[in-house]
Coordinates of C-alpha atoms in Angstrom, one line a residue:
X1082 CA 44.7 -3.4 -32.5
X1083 CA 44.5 -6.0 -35.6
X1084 CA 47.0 -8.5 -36.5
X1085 CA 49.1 -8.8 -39.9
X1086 CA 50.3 -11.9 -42.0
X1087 CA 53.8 -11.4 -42.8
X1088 CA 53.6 -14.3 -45.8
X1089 CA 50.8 -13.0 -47.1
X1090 CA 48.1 -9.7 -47.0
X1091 CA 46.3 -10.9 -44.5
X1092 CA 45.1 -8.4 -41.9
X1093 CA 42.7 -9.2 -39.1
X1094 CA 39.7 -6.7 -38.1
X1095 CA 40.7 -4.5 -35.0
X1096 CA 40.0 -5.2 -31.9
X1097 CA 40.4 -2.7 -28.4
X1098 CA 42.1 -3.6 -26.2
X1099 CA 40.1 -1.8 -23.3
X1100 CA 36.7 -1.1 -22.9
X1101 CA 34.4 1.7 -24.3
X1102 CA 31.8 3.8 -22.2
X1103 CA 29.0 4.9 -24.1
X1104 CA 28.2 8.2 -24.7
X1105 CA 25.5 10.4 -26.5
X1106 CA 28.4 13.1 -27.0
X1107 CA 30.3 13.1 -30.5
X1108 CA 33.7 12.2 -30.9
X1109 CA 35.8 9.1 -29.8
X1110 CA 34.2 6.9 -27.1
X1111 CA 36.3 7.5 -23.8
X1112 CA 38.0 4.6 -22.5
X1113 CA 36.8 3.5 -19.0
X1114 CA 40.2 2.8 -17.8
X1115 CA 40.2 6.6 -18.0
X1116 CA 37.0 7.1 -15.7
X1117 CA 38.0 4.4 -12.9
X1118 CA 41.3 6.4 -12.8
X1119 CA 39.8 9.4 -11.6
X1120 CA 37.6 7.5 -9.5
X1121 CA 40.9 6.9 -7.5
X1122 CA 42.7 9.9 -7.9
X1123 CA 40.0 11.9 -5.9
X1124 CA 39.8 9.4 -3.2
X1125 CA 43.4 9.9 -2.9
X1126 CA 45.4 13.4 -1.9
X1127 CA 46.9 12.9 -5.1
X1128 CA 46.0 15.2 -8.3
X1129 CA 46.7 14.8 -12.0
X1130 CA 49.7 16.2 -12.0
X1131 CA 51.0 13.8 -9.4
X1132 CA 49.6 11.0 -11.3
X1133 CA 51.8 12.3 -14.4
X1134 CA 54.8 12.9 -12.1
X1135 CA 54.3 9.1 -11.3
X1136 CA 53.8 7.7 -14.3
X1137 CA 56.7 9.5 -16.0
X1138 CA 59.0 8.7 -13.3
X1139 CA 58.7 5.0 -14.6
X1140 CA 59.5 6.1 -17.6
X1141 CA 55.6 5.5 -19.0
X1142 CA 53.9 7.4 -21.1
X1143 CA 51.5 9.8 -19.3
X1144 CA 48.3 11.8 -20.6
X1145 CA 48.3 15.4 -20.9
X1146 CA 46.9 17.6 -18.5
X1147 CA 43.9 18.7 -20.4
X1148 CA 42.7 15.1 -21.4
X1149 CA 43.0 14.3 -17.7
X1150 CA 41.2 17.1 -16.5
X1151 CA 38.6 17.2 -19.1
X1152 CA 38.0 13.6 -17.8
X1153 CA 38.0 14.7 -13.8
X1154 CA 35.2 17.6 -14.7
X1155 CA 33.0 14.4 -16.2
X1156 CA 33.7 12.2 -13.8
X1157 CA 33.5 14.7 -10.4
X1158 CA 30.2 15.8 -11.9
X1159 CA 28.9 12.7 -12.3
X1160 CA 30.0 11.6 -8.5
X1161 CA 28.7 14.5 -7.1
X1162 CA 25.4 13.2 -8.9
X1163 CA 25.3 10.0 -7.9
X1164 CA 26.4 11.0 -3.9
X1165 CA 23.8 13.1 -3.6
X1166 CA 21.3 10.4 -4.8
X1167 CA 23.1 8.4 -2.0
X1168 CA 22.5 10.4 0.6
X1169 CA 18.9 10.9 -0.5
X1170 CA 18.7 7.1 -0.5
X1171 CA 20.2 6.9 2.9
X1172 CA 17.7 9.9 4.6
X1173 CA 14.5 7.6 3.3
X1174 CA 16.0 4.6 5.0
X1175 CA 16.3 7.0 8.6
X1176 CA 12.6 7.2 7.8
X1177 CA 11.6 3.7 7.9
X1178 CA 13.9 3.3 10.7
X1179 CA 12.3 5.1 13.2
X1180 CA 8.8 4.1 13.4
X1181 CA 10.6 0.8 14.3
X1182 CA 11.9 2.1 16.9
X1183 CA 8.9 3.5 18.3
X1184 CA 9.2 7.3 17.0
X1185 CA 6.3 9.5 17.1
X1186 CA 7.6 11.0 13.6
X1187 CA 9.1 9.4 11.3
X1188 CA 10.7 12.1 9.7
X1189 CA 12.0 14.2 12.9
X1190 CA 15.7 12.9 13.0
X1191 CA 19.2 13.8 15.3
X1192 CA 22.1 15.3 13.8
X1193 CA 25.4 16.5 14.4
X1194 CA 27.2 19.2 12.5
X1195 CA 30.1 20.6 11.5
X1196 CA 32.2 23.0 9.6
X1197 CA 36.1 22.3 7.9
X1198 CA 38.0 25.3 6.4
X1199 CA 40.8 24.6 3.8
X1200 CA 43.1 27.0 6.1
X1201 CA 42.5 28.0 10.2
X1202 CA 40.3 31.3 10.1
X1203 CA 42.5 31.8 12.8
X1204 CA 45.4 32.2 11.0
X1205 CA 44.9 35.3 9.8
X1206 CA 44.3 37.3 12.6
X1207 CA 47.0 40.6 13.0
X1208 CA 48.0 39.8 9.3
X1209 CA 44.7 40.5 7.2
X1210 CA 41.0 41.9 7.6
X1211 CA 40.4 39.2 5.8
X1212 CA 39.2 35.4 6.2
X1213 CA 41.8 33.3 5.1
X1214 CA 40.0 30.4 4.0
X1215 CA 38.8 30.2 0.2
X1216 CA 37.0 26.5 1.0
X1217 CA 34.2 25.6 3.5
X1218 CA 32.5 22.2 3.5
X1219 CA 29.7 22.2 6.0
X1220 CA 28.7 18.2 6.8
X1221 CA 25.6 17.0 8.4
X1222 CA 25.5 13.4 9.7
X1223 CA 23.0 11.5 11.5
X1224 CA 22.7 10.7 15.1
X1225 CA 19.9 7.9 14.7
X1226 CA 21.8 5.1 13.6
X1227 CA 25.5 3.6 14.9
X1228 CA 26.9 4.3 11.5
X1229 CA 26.4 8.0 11.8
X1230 CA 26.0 8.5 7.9
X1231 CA 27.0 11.6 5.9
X1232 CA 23.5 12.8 4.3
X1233 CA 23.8 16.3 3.7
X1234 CA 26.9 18.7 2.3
X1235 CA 27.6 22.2 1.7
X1236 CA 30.3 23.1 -0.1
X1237 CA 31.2 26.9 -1.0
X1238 CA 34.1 27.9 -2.8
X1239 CA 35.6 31.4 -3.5
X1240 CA 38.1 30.8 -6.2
X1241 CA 37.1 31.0 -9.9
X1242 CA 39.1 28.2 -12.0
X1243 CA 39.1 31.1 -14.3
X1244 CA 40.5 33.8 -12.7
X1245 CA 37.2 35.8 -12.5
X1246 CA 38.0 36.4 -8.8
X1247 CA 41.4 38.4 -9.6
X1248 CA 39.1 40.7 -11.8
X1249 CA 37.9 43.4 -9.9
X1250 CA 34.6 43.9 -11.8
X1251 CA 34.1 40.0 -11.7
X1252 CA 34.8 40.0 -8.2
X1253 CA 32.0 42.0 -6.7
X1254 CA 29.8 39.5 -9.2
X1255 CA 30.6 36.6 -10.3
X1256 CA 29.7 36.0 -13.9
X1257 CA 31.1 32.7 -14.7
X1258 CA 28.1 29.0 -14.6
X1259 CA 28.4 26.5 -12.8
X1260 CA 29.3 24.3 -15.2
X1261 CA 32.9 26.8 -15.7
X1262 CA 34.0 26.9 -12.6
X1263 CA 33.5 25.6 -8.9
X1264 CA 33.0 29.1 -7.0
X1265 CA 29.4 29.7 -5.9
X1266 CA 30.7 32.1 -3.3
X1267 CA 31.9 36.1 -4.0
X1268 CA 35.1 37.1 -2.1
X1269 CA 34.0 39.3 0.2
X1270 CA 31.2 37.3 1.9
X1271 CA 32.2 35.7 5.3
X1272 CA 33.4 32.1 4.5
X1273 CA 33.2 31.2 9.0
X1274 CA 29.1 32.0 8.6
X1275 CA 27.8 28.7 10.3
X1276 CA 24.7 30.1 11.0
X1277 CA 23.8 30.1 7.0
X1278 CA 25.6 27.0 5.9
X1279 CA 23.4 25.0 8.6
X1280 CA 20.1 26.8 7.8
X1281 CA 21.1 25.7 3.7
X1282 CA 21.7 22.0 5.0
X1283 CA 18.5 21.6 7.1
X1284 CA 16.4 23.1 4.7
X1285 CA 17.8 21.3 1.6
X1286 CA 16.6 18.1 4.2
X1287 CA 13.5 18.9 4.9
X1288 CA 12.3 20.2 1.4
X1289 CA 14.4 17.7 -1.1
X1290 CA 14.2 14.6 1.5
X1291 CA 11.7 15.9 4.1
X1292 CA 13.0 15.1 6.9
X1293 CA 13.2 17.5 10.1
X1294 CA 15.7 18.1 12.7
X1295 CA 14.9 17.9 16.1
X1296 CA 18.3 17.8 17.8
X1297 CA 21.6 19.4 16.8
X1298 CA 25.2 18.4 18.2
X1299 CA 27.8 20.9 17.6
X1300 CA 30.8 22.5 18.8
X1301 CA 29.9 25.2 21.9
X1302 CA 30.6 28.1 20.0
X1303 CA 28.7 26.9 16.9
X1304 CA 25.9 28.7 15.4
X1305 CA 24.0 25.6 14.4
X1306 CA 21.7 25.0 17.0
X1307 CA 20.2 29.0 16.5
X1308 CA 20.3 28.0 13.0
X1309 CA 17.9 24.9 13.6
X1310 CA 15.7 27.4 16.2
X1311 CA 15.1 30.0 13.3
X1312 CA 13.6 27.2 10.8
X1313 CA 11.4 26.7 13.9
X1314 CA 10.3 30.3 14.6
X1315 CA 9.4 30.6 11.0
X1316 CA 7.1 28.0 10.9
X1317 CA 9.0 25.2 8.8
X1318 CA 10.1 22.9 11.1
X1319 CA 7.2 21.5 13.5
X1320 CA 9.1 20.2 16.4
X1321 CA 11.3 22.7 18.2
X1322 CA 15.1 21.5 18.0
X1323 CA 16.9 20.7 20.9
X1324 CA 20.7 21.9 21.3
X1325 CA 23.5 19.3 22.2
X1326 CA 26.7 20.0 22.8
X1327 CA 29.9 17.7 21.9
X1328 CA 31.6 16.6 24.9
X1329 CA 35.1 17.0 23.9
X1330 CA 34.7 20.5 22.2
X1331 CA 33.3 21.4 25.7
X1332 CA 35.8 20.3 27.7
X1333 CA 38.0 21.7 25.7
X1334 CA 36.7 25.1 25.5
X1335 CA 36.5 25.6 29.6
X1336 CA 40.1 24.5 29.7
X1337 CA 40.7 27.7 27.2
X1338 CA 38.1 30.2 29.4
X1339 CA 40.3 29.2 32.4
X1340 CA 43.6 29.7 31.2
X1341 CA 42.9 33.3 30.2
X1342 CA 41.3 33.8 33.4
X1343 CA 43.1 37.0 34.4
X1344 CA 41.6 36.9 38.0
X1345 CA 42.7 33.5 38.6
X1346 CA 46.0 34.2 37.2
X1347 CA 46.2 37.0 39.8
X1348 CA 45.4 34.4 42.6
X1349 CA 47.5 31.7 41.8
X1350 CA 50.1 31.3 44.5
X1351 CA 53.3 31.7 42.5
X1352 CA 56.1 34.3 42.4
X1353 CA 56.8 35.5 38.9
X1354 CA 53.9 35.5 36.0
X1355 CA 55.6 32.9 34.2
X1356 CA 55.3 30.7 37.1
X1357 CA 51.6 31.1 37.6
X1358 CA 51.0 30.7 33.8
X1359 CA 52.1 27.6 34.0
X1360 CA 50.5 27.0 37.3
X1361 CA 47.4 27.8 35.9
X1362 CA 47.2 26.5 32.6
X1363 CA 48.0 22.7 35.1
X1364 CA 44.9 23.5 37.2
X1365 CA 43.2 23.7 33.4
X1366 CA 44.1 20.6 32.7
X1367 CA 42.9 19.3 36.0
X1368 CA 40.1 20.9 36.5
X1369 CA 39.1 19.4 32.9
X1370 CA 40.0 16.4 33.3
X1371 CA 38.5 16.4 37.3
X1372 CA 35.1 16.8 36.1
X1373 CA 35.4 14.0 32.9
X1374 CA 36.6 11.5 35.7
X1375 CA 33.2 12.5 37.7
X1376 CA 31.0 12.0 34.8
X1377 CA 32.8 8.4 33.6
X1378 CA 32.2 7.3 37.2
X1379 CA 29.0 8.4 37.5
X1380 CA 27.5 7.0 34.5
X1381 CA 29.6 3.4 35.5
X1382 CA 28.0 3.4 39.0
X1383 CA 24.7 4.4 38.0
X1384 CA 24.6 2.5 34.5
X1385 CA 23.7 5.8 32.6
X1386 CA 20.3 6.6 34.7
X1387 CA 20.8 10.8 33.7
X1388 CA 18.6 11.5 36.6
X1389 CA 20.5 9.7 39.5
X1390 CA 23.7 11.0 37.9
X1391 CA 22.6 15.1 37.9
X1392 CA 21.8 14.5 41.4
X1393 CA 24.8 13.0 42.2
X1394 CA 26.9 15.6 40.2
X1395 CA 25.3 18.0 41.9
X1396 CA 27.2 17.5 44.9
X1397 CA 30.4 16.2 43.2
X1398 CA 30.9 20.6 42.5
X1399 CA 31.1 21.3 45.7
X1400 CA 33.6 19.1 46.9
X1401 CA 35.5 20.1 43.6
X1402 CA 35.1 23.9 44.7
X1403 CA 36.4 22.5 48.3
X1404 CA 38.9 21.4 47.1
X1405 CA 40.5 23.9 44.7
X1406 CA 39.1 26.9 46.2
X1407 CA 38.8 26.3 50.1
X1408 CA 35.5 28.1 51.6
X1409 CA 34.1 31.0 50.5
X1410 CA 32.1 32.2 53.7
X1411 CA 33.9 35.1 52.9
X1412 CA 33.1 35.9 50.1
X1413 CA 29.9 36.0 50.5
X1414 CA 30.3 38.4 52.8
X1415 CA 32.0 41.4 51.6
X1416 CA 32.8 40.6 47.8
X1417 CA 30.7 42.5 45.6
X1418 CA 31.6 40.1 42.0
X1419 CA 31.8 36.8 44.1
X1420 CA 29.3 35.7 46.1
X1421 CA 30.3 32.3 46.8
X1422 CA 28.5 31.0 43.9
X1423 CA 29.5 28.4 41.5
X1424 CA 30.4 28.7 37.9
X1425 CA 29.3 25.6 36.8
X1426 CA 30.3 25.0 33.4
X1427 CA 30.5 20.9 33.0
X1428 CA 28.5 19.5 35.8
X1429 CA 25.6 21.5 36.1
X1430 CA 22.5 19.4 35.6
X1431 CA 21.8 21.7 32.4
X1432 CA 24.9 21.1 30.9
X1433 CA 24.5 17.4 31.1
X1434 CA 21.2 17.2 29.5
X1435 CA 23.2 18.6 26.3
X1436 CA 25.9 15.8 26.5
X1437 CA 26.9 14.0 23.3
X1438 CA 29.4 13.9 20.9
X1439 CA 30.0 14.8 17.2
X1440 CA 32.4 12.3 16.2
X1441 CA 31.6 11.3 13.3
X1442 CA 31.8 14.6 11.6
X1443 CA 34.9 15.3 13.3
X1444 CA 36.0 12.0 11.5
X1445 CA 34.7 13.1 8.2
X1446 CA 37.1 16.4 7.9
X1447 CA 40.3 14.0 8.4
X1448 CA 38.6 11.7 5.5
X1449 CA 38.1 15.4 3.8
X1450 CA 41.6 16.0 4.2
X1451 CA 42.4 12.7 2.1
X1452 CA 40.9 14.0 -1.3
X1453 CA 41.2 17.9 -0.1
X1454 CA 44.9 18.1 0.9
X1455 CA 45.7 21.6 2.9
X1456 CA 49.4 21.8 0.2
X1457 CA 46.3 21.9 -3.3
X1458 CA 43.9 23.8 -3.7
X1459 CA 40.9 22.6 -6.3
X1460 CA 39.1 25.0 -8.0
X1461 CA 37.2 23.6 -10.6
X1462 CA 36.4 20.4 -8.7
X1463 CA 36.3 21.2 -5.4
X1464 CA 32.5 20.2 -4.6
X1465 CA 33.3 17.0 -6.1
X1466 CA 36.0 15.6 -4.4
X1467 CA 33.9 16.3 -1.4
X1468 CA 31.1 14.3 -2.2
X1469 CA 33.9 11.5 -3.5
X1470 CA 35.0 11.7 -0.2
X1471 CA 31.3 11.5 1.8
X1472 CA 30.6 8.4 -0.8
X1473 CA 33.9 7.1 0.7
X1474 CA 32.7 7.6 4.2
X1475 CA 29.1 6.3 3.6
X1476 CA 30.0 3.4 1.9
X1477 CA 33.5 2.0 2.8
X1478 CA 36.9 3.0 0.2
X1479 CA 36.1 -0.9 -1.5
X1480 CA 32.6 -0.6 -1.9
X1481 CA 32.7 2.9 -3.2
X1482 CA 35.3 2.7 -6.0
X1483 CA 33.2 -0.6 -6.8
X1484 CA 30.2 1.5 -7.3
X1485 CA 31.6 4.6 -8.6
X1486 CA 33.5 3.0 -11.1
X1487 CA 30.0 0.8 -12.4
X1488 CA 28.0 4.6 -11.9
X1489 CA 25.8 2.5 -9.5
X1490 CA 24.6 4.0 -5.8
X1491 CA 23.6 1.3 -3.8
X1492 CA 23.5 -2.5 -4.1
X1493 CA 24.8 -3.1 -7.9
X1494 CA 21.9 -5.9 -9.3
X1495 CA 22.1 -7.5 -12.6
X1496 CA 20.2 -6.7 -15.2
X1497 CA 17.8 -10.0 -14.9
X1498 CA 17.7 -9.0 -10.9
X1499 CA 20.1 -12.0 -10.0
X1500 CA 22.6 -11.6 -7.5
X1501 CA 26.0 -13.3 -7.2
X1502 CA 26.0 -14.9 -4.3
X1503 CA 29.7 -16.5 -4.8
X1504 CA 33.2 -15.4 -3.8
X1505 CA 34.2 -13.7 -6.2
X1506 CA 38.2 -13.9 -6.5
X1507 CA 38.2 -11.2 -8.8
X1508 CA 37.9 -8.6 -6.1
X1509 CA 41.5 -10.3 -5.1
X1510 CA 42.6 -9.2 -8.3
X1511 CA 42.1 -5.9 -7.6
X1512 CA 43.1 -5.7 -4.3
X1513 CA 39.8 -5.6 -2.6
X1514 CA 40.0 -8.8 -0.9
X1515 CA 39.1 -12.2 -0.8
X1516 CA 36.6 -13.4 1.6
X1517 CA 33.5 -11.2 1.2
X1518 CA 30.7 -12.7 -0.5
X1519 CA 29.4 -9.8 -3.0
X1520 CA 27.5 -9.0 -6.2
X1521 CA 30.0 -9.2 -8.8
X1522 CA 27.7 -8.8 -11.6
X1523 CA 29.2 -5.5 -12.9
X1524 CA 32.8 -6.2 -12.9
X1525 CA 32.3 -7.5 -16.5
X1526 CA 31.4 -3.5 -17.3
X1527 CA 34.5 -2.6 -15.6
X1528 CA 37.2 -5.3 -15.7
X1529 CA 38.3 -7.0 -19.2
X1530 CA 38.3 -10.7 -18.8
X1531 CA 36.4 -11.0 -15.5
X1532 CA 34.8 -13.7 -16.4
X1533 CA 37.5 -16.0 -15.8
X1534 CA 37.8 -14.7 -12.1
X1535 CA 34.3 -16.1 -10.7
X1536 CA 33.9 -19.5 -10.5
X1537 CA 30.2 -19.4 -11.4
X1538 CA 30.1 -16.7 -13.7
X1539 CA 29.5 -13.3 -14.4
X1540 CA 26.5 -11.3 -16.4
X1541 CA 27.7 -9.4 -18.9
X1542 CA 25.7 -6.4 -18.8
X1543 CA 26.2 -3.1 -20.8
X1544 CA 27.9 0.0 -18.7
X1545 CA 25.1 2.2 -17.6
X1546 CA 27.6 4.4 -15.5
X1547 CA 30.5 6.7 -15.8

């Protein structure tokens, strides 16, 4: 923009009126208005063509579709990048953690595990041979800190952005790079295969980051923990991994065995079926929920001590059978399935060695679903959204558009290794709020004018990021 005389032929030089990121590729510099845009859009369940819809409702101007997704493969690409370094950054810090706590090995860590699908692979079934789901992210977080960080990902993808998977000779094998479309998966491989997806993840740790895994939590009827076991038998993992199980998904899953108990449906004292359905699916719940309460008050009255609570637990089943079941002298004596026996499923002191929770992945998938809605499916930049959405997790929605938008992972320094130690009122500006002391030393890179938002100044650096 440049400024006229009207009186005479003055004209001033031009000046932008946004800032310019520096590339090495030819053409016109991209603005970085344009990059911290997308940084937002894919922490958001909103795509480009709902940023268009918006923009154009208010009757402004919007980009076209191509500019904005030429600009999301950059930028997802880049993020995916600097993620990745994150998480690589974050595994190294485990490391120096636990000799201060006393480990034996450093590098032998806890995780917990889990699987998200973009649709139920349940949903399918009656209606196709098929798995439903096109999308699988497989997240690993760690179980030695209270933060629980993301610090591995696996993201597989069926759908070609270019239609390859609709071609029957392309289908069978995929011909299209990486850098064309997202899928790095063919359609008829089986998208529910935990087993692989958590072999990938711990291997990818122990040969990119080295660091081993010596206890898995997952979901009962997850393949993980045999996952973990075979990097063991084959000789690459040292320590051999111990498998947890999440306390919810347990509880859960007995409360499913019993209500399609078709023997205890036949003893339930009800008249009609439907009756002793819903009879039975109540003594689910309670029998559930029975054996949480004994757990909860065991730990309370014995202040967590595992070994006083098994032994306590251990007679807390009987006087559960008691009193559901009544005695079962004779049962022993003439049954030929049920000899008085217990199925002990919760309380068994086995059972409570493996209990634990996996949370924090569990948490993950609902921050998944922000940048992956289950209404869009993204093709071409699926596996970055996901790693958009870990950086998200890792390092907090403020910090993480901060350090996206300045192509920084980590602490942001300035380029003479000051810090800001201020409070910086810019981050008010932008909605970030107000009373966080913070290194504000790249919001000149992103922010025109910022330096009139800190009261003791900012360094003006050049943009090294996006």
């Amino acid at each position: 923009m440049g400024l006229k005389c009207c009186a005479c032929p003055f004209t001033s030089k031009r000046h932008n009126l946004f800032t310019e990121v520096k590339t090495s590729a030819p053409g016109r510099t991209p603005a970085s208005l344009n990059y911290s845009l997308q940084v937002g859009l894919n922490q958001t369940p909103l795509g480009n063509d709902g940023m268009r819809k918006i923009l154009l409702s208010t009757n402004t101007p919007a980009p076209s579709r191509k500019s904005l997704q030429k600009t999301s493969n950059k930028v997802l690409a880049k993020i995916k990048t600097l993620n990745t370094a994150d998480m690589s950054r974050r595994c190294r810090q485990l490391a120096d953690v636990n000799p201060i706590r006393g480990q034996v090995s450093p590098q032998s860590i806890d995780v917990q595990c889990d699987g998200m699908y973009n649709n139920p692979l349940y949903s399918g079934v009656g209606e196709t041979p098929f798995q439903p789901a096109t999308h699988t992210v497989y997240s690993v977080a760690e179980n030695v800190t209270a933060k629980h960080q993301i610090i591995k990902l696996i993201t597989k993808n069926k759908i070609c952005s270019k239609h390859g998977h609709l071609r029957d000779a392309a289908s069978a094998n995929h011909s299209c790079s990486p850098g064309e479309c997202g899928a790095n998966l063919p359609m008829q491989h089986t998208i529910g295969d935990e087993f692989t997806w958590a072999r990938e993840g711990m291997a990818e740790l122990l040969c990119e980051d080295g660091i081993e895994v010596k206890g898995v939590t997952t979901d009962p009827d997850s393949s993980a923990g045999r996952a973990a076991e075979s990097l063991f038998k084959d000789g690459l993992n040292k320590v051999k991994p111990m498998h947890y199980l999440d306390t919810r998904h347990l509880s859960k899953s007995i409360g499913k065995s019993i209500k399609r108990d078709e023997k205890l449906l036949q003893v339930v004292p009800c008249r009609t079926k439907a009756e002793k359905t819903k009879l039975l699916h109540n003594f689910a719940f309670d029998a559930v929920d029975r054996c949480t309460a004994e757990i909860n008050q065991a730990y309370d009255l014995y202040a967590g001590d595992s070994h006083k609570m098994k032994n306590k637990l251990s007679y807390a089943v009987d006087a559960i059978v008691q009193c559901y079941m009544g005695d079962h002298a004779l049962c022993r004596k003439h049954s030929l399935v049920c000899n008085g026996g217990i199925v002990n499923w919760r309380l068994s002191p086995a059972v409570l060695d493996k209990n634990i929770n996996s949370q924090k992945v569990e948490s993950f998938n609902r921050t998944l679903r922000r940048s992956l809605p289950r209404n869009v499916t993204f093709t071409r930049n699926f596996a970055g959204r996901v790693h958009s959405a870990a950086h998200s997790s890792n390092n907090g929605p403020g910090d993480s558009i901060l350090s996206l938008c300045a192509g920084r992972s980590g602490l942001n320094k300035s380029s003479n290794g000051e810090r800001c130690q201020g409070r910086c009122w810019g981050l008010g500006r932008i909605g970030l709020g107000t009373t966080r002391t913070t290194d504000c030393s790249f919001l000149g890179d992103l922010l025109p004018g910022a330096d009139d938002f800190c009261g003791r100044g900012l360094y003006s650096s050049p943009s090294q990021g996006l």
